[in-house]
Each structure stands twice: as C-alpha cells, then as structure tokens.
Coordinates of C-alpha atoms and ligand atoms in Angstrom, one line a residue:
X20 CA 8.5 -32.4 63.7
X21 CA 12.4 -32.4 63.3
X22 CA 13.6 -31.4 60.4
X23 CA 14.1 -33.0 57.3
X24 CA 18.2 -32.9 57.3
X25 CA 18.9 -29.9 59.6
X26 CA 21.2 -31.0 62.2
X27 CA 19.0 -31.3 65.6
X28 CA 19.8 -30.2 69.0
X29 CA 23.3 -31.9 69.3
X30 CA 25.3 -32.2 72.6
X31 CA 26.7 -29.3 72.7
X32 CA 30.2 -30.5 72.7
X33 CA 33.4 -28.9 71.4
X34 CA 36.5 -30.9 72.0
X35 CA 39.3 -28.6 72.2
X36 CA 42.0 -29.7 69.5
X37 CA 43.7 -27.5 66.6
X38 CA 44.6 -28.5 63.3
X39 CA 48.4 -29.3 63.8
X40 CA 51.4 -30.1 61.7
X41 CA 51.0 -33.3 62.9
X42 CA 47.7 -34.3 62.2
X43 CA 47.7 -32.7 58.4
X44 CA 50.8 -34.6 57.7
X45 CA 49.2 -37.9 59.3
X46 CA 46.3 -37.4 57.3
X47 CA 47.8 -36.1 54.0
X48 CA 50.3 -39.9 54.2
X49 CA 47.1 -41.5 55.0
X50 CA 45.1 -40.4 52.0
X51 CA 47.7 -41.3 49.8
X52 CA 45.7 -45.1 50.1
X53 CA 43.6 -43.6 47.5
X54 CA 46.5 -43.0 45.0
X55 CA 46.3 -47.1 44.2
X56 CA 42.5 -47.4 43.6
X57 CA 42.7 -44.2 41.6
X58 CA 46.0 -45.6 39.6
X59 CA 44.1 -48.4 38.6
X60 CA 40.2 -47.2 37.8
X61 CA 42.6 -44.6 35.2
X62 CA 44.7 -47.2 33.9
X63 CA 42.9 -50.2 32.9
X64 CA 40.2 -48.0 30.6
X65 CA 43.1 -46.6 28.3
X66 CA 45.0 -49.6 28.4
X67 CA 42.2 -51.4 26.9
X68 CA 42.1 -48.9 24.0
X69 CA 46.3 -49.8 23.0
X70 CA 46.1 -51.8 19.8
X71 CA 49.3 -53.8 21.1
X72 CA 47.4 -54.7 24.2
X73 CA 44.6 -55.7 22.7
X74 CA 46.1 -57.5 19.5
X75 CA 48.1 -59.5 22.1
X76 CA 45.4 -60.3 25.0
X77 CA 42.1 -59.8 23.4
X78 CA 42.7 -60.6 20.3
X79 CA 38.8 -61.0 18.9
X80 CA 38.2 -57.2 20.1
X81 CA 40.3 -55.9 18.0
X82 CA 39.8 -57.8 14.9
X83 CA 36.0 -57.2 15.6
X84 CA 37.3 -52.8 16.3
X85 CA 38.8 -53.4 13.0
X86 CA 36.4 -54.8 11.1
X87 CA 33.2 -53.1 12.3
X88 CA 35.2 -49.2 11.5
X89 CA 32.3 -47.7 9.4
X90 CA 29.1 -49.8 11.3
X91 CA 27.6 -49.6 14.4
X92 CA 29.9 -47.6 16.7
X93 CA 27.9 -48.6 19.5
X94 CA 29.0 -52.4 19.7
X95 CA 31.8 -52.1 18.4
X96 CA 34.3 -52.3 22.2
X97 CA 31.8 -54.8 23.3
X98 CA 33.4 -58.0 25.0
X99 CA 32.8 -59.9 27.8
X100 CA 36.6 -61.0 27.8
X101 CA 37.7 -57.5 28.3
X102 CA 35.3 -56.3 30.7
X103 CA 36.2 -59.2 32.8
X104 CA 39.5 -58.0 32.7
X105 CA 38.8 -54.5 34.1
X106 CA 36.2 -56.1 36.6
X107 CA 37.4 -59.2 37.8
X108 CA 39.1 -56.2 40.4
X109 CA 36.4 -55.7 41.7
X110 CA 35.0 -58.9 42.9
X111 CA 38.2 -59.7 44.7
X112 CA 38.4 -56.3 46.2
X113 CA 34.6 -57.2 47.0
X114 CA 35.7 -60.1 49.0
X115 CA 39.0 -58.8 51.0
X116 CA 37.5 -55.8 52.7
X117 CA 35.3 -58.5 54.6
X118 CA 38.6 -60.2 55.6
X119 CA 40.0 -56.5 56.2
X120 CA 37.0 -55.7 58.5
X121 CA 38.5 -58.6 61.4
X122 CA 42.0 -57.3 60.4
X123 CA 41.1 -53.3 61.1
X124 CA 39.6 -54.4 64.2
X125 CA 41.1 -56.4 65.4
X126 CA 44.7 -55.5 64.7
X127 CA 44.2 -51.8 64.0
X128 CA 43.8 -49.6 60.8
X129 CA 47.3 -49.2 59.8
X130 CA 48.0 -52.9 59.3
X131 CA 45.1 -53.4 57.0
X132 CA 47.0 -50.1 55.0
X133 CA 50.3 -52.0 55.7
X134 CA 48.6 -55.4 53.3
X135 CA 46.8 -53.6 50.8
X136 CA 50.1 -51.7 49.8
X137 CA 51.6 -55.1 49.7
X138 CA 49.1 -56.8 47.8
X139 CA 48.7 -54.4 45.1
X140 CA 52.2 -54.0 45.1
X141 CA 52.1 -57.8 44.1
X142 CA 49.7 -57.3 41.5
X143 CA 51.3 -54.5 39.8
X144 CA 54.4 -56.5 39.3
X145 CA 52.8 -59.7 37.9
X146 CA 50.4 -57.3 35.7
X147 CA 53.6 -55.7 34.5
X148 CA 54.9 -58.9 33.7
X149 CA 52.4 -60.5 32.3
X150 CA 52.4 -62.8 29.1
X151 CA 48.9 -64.6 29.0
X152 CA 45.6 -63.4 30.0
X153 CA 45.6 -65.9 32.9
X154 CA 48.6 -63.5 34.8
X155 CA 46.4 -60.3 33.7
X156 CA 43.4 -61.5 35.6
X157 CA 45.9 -62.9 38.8
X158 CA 47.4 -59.8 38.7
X159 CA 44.1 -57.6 38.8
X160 CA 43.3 -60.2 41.9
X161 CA 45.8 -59.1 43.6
X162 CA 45.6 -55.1 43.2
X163 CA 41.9 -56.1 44.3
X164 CA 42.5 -57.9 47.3
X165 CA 45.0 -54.6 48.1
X166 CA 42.2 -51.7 47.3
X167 CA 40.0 -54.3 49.4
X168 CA 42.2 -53.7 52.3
X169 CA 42.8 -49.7 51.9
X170 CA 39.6 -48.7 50.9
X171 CA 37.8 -50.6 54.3
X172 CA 40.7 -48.9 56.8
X173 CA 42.1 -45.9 54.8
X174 CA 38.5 -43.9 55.5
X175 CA 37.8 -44.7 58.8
X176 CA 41.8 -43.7 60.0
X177 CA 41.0 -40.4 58.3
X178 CA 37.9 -39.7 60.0
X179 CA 38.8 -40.6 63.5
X180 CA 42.4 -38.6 63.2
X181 CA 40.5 -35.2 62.2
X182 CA 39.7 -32.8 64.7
X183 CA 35.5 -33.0 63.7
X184 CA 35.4 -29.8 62.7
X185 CA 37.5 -30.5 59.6
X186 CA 36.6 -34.0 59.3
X187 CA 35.2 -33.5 56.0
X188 CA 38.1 -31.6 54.4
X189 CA 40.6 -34.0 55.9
X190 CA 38.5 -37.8 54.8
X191 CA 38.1 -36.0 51.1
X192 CA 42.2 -36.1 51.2
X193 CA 41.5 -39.9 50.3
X194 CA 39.2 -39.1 47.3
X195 CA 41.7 -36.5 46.5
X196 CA 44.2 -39.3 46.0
X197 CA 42.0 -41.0 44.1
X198 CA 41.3 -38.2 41.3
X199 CA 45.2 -37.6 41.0
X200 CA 46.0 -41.4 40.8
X201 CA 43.4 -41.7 37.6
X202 CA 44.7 -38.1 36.5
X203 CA 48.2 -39.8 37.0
X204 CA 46.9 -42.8 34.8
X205 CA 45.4 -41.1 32.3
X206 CA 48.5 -38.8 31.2
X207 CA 51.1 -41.9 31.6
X208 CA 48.8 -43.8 29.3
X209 CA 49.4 -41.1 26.6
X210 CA 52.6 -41.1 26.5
X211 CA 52.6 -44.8 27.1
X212 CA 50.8 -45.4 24.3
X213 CA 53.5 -43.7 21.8
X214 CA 55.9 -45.5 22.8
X215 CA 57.2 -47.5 19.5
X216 CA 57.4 -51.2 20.0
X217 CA 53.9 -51.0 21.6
X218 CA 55.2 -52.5 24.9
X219 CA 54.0 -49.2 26.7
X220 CA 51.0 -51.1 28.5
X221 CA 53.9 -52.6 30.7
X222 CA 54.9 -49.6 32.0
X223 CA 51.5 -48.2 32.4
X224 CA 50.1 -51.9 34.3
X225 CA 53.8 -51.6 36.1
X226 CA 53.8 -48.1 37.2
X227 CA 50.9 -49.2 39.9
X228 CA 53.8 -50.4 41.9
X229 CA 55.1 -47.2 42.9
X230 CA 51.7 -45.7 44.7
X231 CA 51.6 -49.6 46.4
X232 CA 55.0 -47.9 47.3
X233 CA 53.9 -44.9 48.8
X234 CA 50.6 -46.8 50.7
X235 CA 52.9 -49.3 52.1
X236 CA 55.6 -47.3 53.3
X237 CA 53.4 -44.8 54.4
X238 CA 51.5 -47.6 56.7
X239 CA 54.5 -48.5 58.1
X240 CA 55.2 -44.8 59.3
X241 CA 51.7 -43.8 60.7
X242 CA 50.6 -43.7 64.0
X243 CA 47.6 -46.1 64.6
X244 CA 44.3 -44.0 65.9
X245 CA 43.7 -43.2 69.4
X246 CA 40.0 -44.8 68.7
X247 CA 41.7 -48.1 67.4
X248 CA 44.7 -48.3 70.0
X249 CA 41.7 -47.5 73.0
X250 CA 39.7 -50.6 71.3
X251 CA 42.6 -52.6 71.4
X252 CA 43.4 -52.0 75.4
X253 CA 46.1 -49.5 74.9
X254 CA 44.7 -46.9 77.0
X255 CA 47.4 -44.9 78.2
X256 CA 49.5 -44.8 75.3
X257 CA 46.0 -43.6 73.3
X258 CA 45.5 -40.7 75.6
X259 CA 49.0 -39.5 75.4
X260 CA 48.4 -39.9 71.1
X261 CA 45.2 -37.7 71.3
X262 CA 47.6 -34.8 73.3
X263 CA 49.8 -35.0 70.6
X264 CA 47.3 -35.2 67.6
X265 CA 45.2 -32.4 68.9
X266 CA 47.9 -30.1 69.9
X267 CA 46.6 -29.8 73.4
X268 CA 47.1 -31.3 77.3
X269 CA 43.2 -30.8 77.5
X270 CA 41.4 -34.0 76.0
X271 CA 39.7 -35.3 78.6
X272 CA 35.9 -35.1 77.4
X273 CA 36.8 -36.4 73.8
X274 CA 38.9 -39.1 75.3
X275 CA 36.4 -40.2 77.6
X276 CA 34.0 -40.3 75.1
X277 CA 36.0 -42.6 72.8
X278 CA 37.0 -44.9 75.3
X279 CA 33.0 -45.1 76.4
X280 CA 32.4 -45.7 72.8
X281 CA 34.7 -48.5 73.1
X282 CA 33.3 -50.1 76.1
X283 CA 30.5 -50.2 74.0
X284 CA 31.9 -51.6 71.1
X285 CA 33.4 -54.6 73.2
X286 CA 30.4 -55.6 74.6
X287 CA 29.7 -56.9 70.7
X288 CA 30.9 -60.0 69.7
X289 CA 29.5 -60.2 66.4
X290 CA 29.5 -56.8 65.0
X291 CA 27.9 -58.2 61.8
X292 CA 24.7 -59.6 63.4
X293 CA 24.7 -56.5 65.1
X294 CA 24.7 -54.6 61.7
X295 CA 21.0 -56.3 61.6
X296 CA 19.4 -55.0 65.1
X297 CA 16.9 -52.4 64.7
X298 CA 19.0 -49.2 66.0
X299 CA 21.7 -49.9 63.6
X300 CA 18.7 -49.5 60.5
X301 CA 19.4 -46.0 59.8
X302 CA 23.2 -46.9 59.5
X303 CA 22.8 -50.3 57.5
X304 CA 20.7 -48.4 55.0
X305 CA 23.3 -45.7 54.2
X306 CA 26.1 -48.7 54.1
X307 CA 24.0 -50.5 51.5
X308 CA 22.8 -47.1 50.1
X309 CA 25.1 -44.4 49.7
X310 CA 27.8 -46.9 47.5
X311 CA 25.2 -48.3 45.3
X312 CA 24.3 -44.8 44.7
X313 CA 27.3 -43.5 44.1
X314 CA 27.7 -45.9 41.4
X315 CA 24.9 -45.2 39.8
X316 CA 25.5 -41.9 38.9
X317 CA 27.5 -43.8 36.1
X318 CA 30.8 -42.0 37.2
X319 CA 32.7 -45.2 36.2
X320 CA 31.8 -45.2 32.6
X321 CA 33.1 -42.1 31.8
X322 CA 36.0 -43.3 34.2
X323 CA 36.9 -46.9 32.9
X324 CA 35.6 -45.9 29.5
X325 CA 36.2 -42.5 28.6
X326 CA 38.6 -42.9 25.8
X327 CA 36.5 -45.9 24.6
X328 CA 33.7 -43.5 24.2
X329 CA 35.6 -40.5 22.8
X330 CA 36.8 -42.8 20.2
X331 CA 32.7 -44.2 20.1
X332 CA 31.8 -40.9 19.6
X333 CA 34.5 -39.9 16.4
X334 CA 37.5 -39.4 18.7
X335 CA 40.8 -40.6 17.3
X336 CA 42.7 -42.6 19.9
X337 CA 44.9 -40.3 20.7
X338 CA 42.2 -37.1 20.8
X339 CA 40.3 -40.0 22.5
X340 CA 42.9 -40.5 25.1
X341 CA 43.7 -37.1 25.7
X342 CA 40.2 -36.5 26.2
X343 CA 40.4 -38.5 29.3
X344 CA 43.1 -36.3 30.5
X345 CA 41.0 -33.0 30.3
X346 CA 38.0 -34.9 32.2
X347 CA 40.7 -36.1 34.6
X348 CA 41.7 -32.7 35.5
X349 CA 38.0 -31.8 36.3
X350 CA 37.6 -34.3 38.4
X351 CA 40.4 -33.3 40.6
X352 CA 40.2 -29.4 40.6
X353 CA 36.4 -30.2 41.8
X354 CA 37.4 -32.5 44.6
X355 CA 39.3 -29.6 45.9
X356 CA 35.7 -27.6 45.7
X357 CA 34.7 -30.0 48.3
X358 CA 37.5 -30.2 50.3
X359 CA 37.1 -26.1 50.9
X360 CA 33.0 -26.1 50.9
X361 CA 32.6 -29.4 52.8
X362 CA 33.0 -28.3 56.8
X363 CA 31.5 -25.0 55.5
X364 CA 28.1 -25.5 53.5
X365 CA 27.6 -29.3 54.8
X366 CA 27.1 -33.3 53.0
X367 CA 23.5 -32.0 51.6
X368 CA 24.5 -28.8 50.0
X369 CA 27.2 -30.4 48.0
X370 CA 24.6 -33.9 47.5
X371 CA 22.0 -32.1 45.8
X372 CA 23.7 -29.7 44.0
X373 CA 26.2 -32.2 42.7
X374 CA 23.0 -34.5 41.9
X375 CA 21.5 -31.5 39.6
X376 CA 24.1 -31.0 37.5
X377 CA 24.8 -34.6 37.1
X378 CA 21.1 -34.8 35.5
X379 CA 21.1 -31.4 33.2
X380 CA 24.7 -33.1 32.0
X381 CA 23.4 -36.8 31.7
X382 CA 19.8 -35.6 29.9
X383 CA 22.1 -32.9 27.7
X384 CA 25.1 -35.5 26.3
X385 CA 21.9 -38.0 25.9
X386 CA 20.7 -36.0 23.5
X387 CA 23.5 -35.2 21.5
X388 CA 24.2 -38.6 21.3
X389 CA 20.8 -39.5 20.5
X390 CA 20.6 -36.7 17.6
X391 CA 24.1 -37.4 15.8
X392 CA 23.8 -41.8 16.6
X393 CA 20.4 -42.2 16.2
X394 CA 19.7 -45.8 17.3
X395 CA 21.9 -47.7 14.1
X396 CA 24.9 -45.8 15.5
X397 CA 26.3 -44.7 12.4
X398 CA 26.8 -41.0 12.4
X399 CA 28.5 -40.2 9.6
X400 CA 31.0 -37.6 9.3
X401 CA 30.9 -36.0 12.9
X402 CA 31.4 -31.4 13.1
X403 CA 33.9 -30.3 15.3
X404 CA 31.8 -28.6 17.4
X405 CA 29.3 -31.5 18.8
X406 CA 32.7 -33.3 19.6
X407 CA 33.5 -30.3 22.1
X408 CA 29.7 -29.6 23.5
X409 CA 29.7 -33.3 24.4
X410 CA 33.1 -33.5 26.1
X411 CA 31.8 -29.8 27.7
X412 CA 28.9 -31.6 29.6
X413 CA 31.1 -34.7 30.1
X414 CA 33.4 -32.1 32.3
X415 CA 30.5 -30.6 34.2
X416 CA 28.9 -33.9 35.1
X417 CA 32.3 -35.1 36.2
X418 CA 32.8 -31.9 38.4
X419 CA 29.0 -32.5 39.9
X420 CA 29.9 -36.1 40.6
X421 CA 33.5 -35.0 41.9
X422 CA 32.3 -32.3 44.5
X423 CA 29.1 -34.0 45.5
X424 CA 29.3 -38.5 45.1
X425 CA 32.8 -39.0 44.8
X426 CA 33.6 -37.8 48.1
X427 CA 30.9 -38.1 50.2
X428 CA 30.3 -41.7 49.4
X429 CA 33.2 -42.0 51.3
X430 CA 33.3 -39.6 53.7
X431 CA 29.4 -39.8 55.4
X432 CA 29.7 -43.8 55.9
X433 CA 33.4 -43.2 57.3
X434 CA 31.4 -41.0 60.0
X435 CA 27.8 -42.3 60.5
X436 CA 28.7 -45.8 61.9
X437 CA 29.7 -45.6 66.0
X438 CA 32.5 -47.5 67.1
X439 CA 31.3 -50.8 67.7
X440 CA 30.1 -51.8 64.1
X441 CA 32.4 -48.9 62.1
X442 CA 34.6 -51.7 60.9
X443 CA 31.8 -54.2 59.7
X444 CA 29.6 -51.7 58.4
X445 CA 32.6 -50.1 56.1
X446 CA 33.2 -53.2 55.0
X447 CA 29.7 -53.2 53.4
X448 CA 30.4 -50.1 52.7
X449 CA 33.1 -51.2 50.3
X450 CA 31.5 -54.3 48.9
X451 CA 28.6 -52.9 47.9
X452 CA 30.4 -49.9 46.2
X453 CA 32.7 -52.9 44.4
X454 CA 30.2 -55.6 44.0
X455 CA 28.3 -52.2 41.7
X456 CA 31.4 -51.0 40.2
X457 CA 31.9 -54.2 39.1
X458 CA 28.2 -54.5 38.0
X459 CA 28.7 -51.2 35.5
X460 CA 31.8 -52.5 34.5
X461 CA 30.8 -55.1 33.8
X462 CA 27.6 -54.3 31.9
X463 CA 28.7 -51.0 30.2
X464 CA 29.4 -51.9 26.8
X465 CA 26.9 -54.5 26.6
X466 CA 24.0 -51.5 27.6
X467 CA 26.1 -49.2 25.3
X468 CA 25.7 -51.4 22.3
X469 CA 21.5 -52.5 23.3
X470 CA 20.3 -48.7 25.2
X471 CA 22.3 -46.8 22.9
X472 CA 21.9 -42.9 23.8
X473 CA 19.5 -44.4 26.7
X474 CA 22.5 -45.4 28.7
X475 CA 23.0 -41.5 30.0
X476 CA 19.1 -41.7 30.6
X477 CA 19.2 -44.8 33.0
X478 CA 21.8 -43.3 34.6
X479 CA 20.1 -39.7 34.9
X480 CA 17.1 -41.7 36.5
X481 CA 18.8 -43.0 39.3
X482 CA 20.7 -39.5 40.1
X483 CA 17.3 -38.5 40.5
X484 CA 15.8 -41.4 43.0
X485 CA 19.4 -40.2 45.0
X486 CA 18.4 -36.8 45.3
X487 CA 15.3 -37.2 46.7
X488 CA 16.8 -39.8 49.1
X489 CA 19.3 -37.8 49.9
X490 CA 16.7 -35.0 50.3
X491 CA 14.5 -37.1 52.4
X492 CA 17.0 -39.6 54.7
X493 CA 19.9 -38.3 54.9
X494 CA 20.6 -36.1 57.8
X495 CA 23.3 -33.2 57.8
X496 CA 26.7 -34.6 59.4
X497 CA 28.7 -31.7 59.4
X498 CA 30.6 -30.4 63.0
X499 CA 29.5 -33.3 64.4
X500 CA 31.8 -35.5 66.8
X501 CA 31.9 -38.8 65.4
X502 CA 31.5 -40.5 68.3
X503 CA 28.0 -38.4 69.3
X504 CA 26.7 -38.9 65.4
X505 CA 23.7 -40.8 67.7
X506 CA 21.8 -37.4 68.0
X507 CA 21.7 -37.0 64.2
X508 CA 19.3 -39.9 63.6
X509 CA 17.3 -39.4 67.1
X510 CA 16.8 -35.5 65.7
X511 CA 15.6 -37.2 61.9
X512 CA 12.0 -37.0 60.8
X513 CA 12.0 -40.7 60.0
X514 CA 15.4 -42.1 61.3
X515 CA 13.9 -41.2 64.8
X516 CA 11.2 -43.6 65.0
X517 CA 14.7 -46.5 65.1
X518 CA 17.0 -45.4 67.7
X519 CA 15.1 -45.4 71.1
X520 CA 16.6 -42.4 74.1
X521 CA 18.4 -45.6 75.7
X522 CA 20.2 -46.5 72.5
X523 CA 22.4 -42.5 72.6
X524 CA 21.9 -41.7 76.4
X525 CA 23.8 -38.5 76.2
X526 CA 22.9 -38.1 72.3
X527 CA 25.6 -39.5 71.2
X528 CA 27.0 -43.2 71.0
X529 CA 28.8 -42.8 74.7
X530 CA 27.6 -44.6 77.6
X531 CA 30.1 -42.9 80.4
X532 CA 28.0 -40.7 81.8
X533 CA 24.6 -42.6 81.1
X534 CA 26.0 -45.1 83.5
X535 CA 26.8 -48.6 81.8
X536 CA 29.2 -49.2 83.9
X537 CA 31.8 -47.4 82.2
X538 CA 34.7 -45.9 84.6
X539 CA 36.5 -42.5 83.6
X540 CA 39.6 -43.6 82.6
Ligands
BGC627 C1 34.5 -43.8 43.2 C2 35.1 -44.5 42.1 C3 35.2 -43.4 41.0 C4 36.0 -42.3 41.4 C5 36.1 -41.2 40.4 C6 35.3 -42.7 43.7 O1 34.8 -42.0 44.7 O2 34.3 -44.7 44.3 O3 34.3 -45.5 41.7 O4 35.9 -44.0 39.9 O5 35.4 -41.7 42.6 O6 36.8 -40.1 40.8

C-alpha cells in the first residue's frame, strides 16, 4: 500500500535551472504582495485599543472599557461595531479574489498584483482620511478588494518562478512579507499611539499606503511567468523567459512540460465546474481545507487581538502594545525557520510539528487563564510572573503556527493545483481563508466574553483534527515539479482511489508525451 505521505515513485525529472540573481530578485519584489495584508492584520488590532480612536469612532466601546475597569475583563472589548470594522476586510477581500481568478488568467499574474496595489493604495488613503465610520468601513473595502487581488496571484507567481527544488523557500518569501508588515504595524502603532493630540491612528491607517507603494510598483516591474505568458499564447517569448529565469540555454523538458500543461488547461472552459469533477477531489479538499485550517489554529486572535488581550489579561496599553511587538518578532524569526527547513525536511515535518506545539501552548495559556480568571473574569491583582509565562507560551504557539500554518497554507495550495484550474482553485483558496478570518474576527470577542479560558481549548481541538488530517491526507510536496504534482495523489493511500492512470499519463499533469495531441513546441 503506498504510503501514508511519503512521496511515491515520481517521474524522475530534474529540470536543469540554478538559483539566479534574477530569479531571487523576481521573487524577493514579488513577495513583497504580502507586506499589505500583513500591514493591515497588525494595524487594525492596536488601532482599535487607541482611546482617541475609539472615543471618536466607537464611541459605546470605550465608555463601556471605561466603565466595566474592575468587572468582568472578559467582555469588556466586546462589540459588534468594532469587529465589523476589522472584518468587514475580509468579506470584500472574500469576493475580489473570485474576480481576480478571471483577471490572473486571463490577463496574467502581474496585473492582478498591478490592482491590488492600487486598490489598497485607495483604501489606505481614504482610511487615513477618514472622519465617520462610514469612510472607515469604505476604506477597509477597498484594502480588501486589494489583498483579494494579491493574495489569489502573488502565490501562484511565486511558485511557478522558483526552480522546484526551492519552491518552498522562495513561496514562504510571501508569508515572510506578511510577518514583517504586521511586525511593521505593531512597532508604528506604539509610537503612533504616543503621539500627543491622539491623531496617531491616521498615520498608522495612512502608513498602508506605502507597502500599496511597493506591490504596485513592484507589479509594474516584474516579468509575467513563463506558465502564464505560455497560457496566454506567447510561446516564444515564454521560452526565451524560462532561459533567462533559470540561468540556462537547456529548458526544453520543463518547457515542454508547461506548455503541455497548458494545452491541457485550454481545453477547460469553465475551470470552476471543473473544480467539481472527480480527479480534481483530492485538490478541492485541500482548497477548502488547508485555509479553514489554518484559521483555526486561532493565529488571528492573538494577531488582530493581541494587545486587546494583554490589556484583558492585566497589561497596561502600552505593556499591552509592546507585547504585540515581542510576539511580532517571533512570528517572523520562525518564518525564516521555514524558509531554511522547508526544501530540506518537507510540508509534513514542519505540519505536525508546528501543530504540537500549537496544542501544548493553547492547553498551557488555557490554563493559566483559567486559574487566575476563573469564569467571572475578575482576577484581582495579577503577579508579575503569570503575566510573562503567559506571553512565553503566546511566543511559542506563534513560532509553531509561523514555521508550520502560516506558510504552508500558502505555499501547498500555491503547488498542488495543475495549470488548468490553479487560478480558480486559489481563488477558493483565498476565500475560504477570508470568509474564516473573517469568521474569528468576527466572533472573537463575543467567544472571549461567553467560553472564557475555553476559547484556547476550542482552538487547541481543531489543531488537533489538522494534525491527524494532515497526518492522514496530505501527501509530502517537497522537490516536486509543479507541473508533475499528478504522481503525488496517484502514489496516496486514499487520494489514489480519485485520479485514474489516464488523468497523469506520464505521472504528472502533462499530456505531451501521453499523446493528446499536443505538439513539441
Ligand atoms: C495568515 C494570516 C495570519 C498570518 C500571521 C498568514 O499566513 O493567513 O491570517 O494573520 O499568517 O502571520
């Protein structure tokens, strides 16, 4: 029986390609699309803690803050005004990476970069601008529709630029972004927050214009991906892209193989009822899977919320805020754990590793909740100490979730899907991620204030369940073309029984040389 992740026979294929100057700097521009999303998942939580903010927008949540100082500390945050504001991002970002799938196609990856820089560009300025609550929530729109747009194409370029045997290392340059734009956040809100006249949330809401900046200009600069430009018709000017992205005259194999992929992909006209065929199961599971997992690890409380629970749990605001800075720091010096251990010790190392420190953490910082809180969330004069054992397991569980989730909810959908539905089934990719950020967002401070201590044990429950999926289901991706990922589901214990020998003729997604017609080019 094939094995329950191992990586099965494979085709035996090593394209010839180095990692060149010019394909690091591609990629490293490139992965600069995560600085927005990141900018904005740090920004909005401490924002949201600036009495000036809230006096002015949310009014009720801070009279409420103020009143309830000595009573339950559980409730005390929890508004459904507020969390629409930090979520109401997320439904719009939901709804434009369907839009960006046709665009990415269609039009290629770097355009949909090109209009999520502008539109969060947009956003940033109206957000930095704003006087009522109505431009807050257009604003967040906006930077929505824009993450919408990089977070569907920004992936996918990375993982088709990289040579595969440092796909991984190359795709987790996006997530890296991501952990320095909320590190980024997190230390401008400090200072922000000092600044006298309490009009520092402008600057921090502003300041999201200059990584729309960076995207947008960066878009503008990039080359578009030999996959892409070969899906689009421009064959010769792909192959002579490939020769210079790989560093070598000899591409032949690889670029036969993508343009067979891409035969394959046009003879699709609706990539989305496609998704639902029964060969594409093992993919549309992960699409649907892999986000909603990832978001319920819980990351995003202690990412949206972080000083709102340091201050929950005793913290001052400004302890509370420079809290988030320390957990901010983790959660990028562990993404670069990942980005060296990826290619080396594979997706399921780093998976179930990740997902075992995630639970000791989640089941540990219950508990000390649960002991000091009790369940009238009143705990009295708090020691020292418990303040720094909590934020301790806070930073390990952030450095699980950063070297294992964080990244690879990214990176294996980026890889698993072959050419012809890679752009639809990102899209789900992203929606489903957003449409559950959104969801904890959402619901956080509601659960915080009704499951109390419970919150980190709901959360611990599913880390579990997406161990043993991952345990189970997901096969081992690593050193594996993207465009012959077919063999990794034929080789699966389970997977196998979907994808038929006709579906991956040579093992992998091509077609060329199983004869359907396609000619070398
Ligand atoms: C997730 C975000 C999360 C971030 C934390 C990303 O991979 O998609 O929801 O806030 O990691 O670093």
């Amino acid at each position: 029986m094939p094995a329950v992740g191992g990586i099965g026979p494979g085709t035996g294929k090593e394209y010839p390609g180095n990692l060149t100057p010019f394909v690091m700097v591609t990629c490293i521009v490139a992965a600069m699309g995560g600085l927005i999303f990141g900018y904005d998942i740090g920004i909005s939580g401490g924002v949201t803690t600036m009495t000036p903010f809230l006096k002015k927008f949310f009014r009720s949540v801070w009279e409420k803050k103020e009143a309830d100082k000595s009573n339950n500390q559980y409730c005390q945050y929890d508004s459904q005004t507020l969390t629409m504001f930090t979520s109401s991002l997320y439904l719009a970002a939901l709804l434009s990476s369907i839009v960006a799938s046709t665009v990415t196609r269609k039009l290629g990856r770097k355009l949909s970069m090109l209009f999520g820089g502008l539109l969060f560009f947009a956003g940033a300025l109206i957000n930095g601008f704003a006087k009522a609550v109505w431009m807050l929530i257009v604003g967040r729109i906006l930077l929505g529709f824009g993450i919408g747009f990089a977070n569907q194409s920004v992936p996918l370029y990375l993982s088709e630029m990289a040579p595969y045997r440092f796909r991984g290392a190359l795709n987790i340059g996006f997530q890296l972004s991501i952990t320095v734009g909320i590190l980024i956040a997190n230390v401008l809100n400090y200072f922000f927050a000092k600044i006298k006249g309490g009009w520092g949330w402008r600057l921090s809401l502003g300041g999201a214009m200059v990584p729309a900046l960076i995207i947008t200009v960066g878009s503008l600069v990039l080359p578009d991906t030999p996959n892409s430009m070969i899906e689009r018709g421009q064959t010769e000017e792909a192959k002579a892209k490939l020769k210079r992205i790989r560093g070598v005259d000899n591409v032949d194999e690889e670029f036969r193989d993508l343009a067979a992929a891409s035969e394959t992909s046009k003879l699709i006209e609706h990539p989305w009822r496609n998704l639902l065929q029964r060969k594409y199961r093992p993919h549309l599971t992960m699409a649907i899977l892999i986000p909603f997992f990832q978001q319920l690890t819980g990351i995003n409380v202690i990412m949206f919320y972080a000083p709102v629970l340091f201050s929950t749990i005793g913290f001052k605001d400004d302890s509370a805020l420079m809290s988030a800075v320390i957990t901010g720091v983790v959660n990028v010096g562990a993404t670069v754990v990942s980005i060296y251990g990826v290619d080396k010790w594979g997706r399921r190392f780093l998976f179930l590793e990740g997902g075992v420190q995630m639970l000791i953490c989640q089941a540990v910082v219950a508990a000390c909740i649960g002991a000091k809180f009790g369940i009238n969330g009143n705990p009295g004069e708090l020691p020292k100490w418990y303040a720094i054992v909590v934020v301790l397991f806070i930073c390990i569980y952030v450095a699980g979730f950063a070297w294992s989730w964080g990244p690879l909810g990214w990176l294996v959908p980026s890889e698993i899907f072959p050419l012809e539905i890679r752009s639809a089934a990102q899209s789900i990719n992203v929606s489903v991620n957003m449409l559950f950020t959104f969801t904890v967002a959402q619901v956080f401070l509601t659960m915080l204030c009704h499951l109390k201590f419970g919150l980190f044990l709901f959360f611990a429950f599913f880390v579990l369940i997406m161990s043993i999926f991952v345990y189970y289901f997901l096969p081992e991706t690593k050193s594996i073309p993207i465009e012959e990922m077919g063999q990794v589901w034929k080789s699966h214990w389970y997977w196998s029984r979907f994808v038929e020998d006709l579906d991956y003729p040579n093992g992998g997604m091509e077609m060329g040389k199983g004869g359907h017609g396609v000619k070398d080019v």
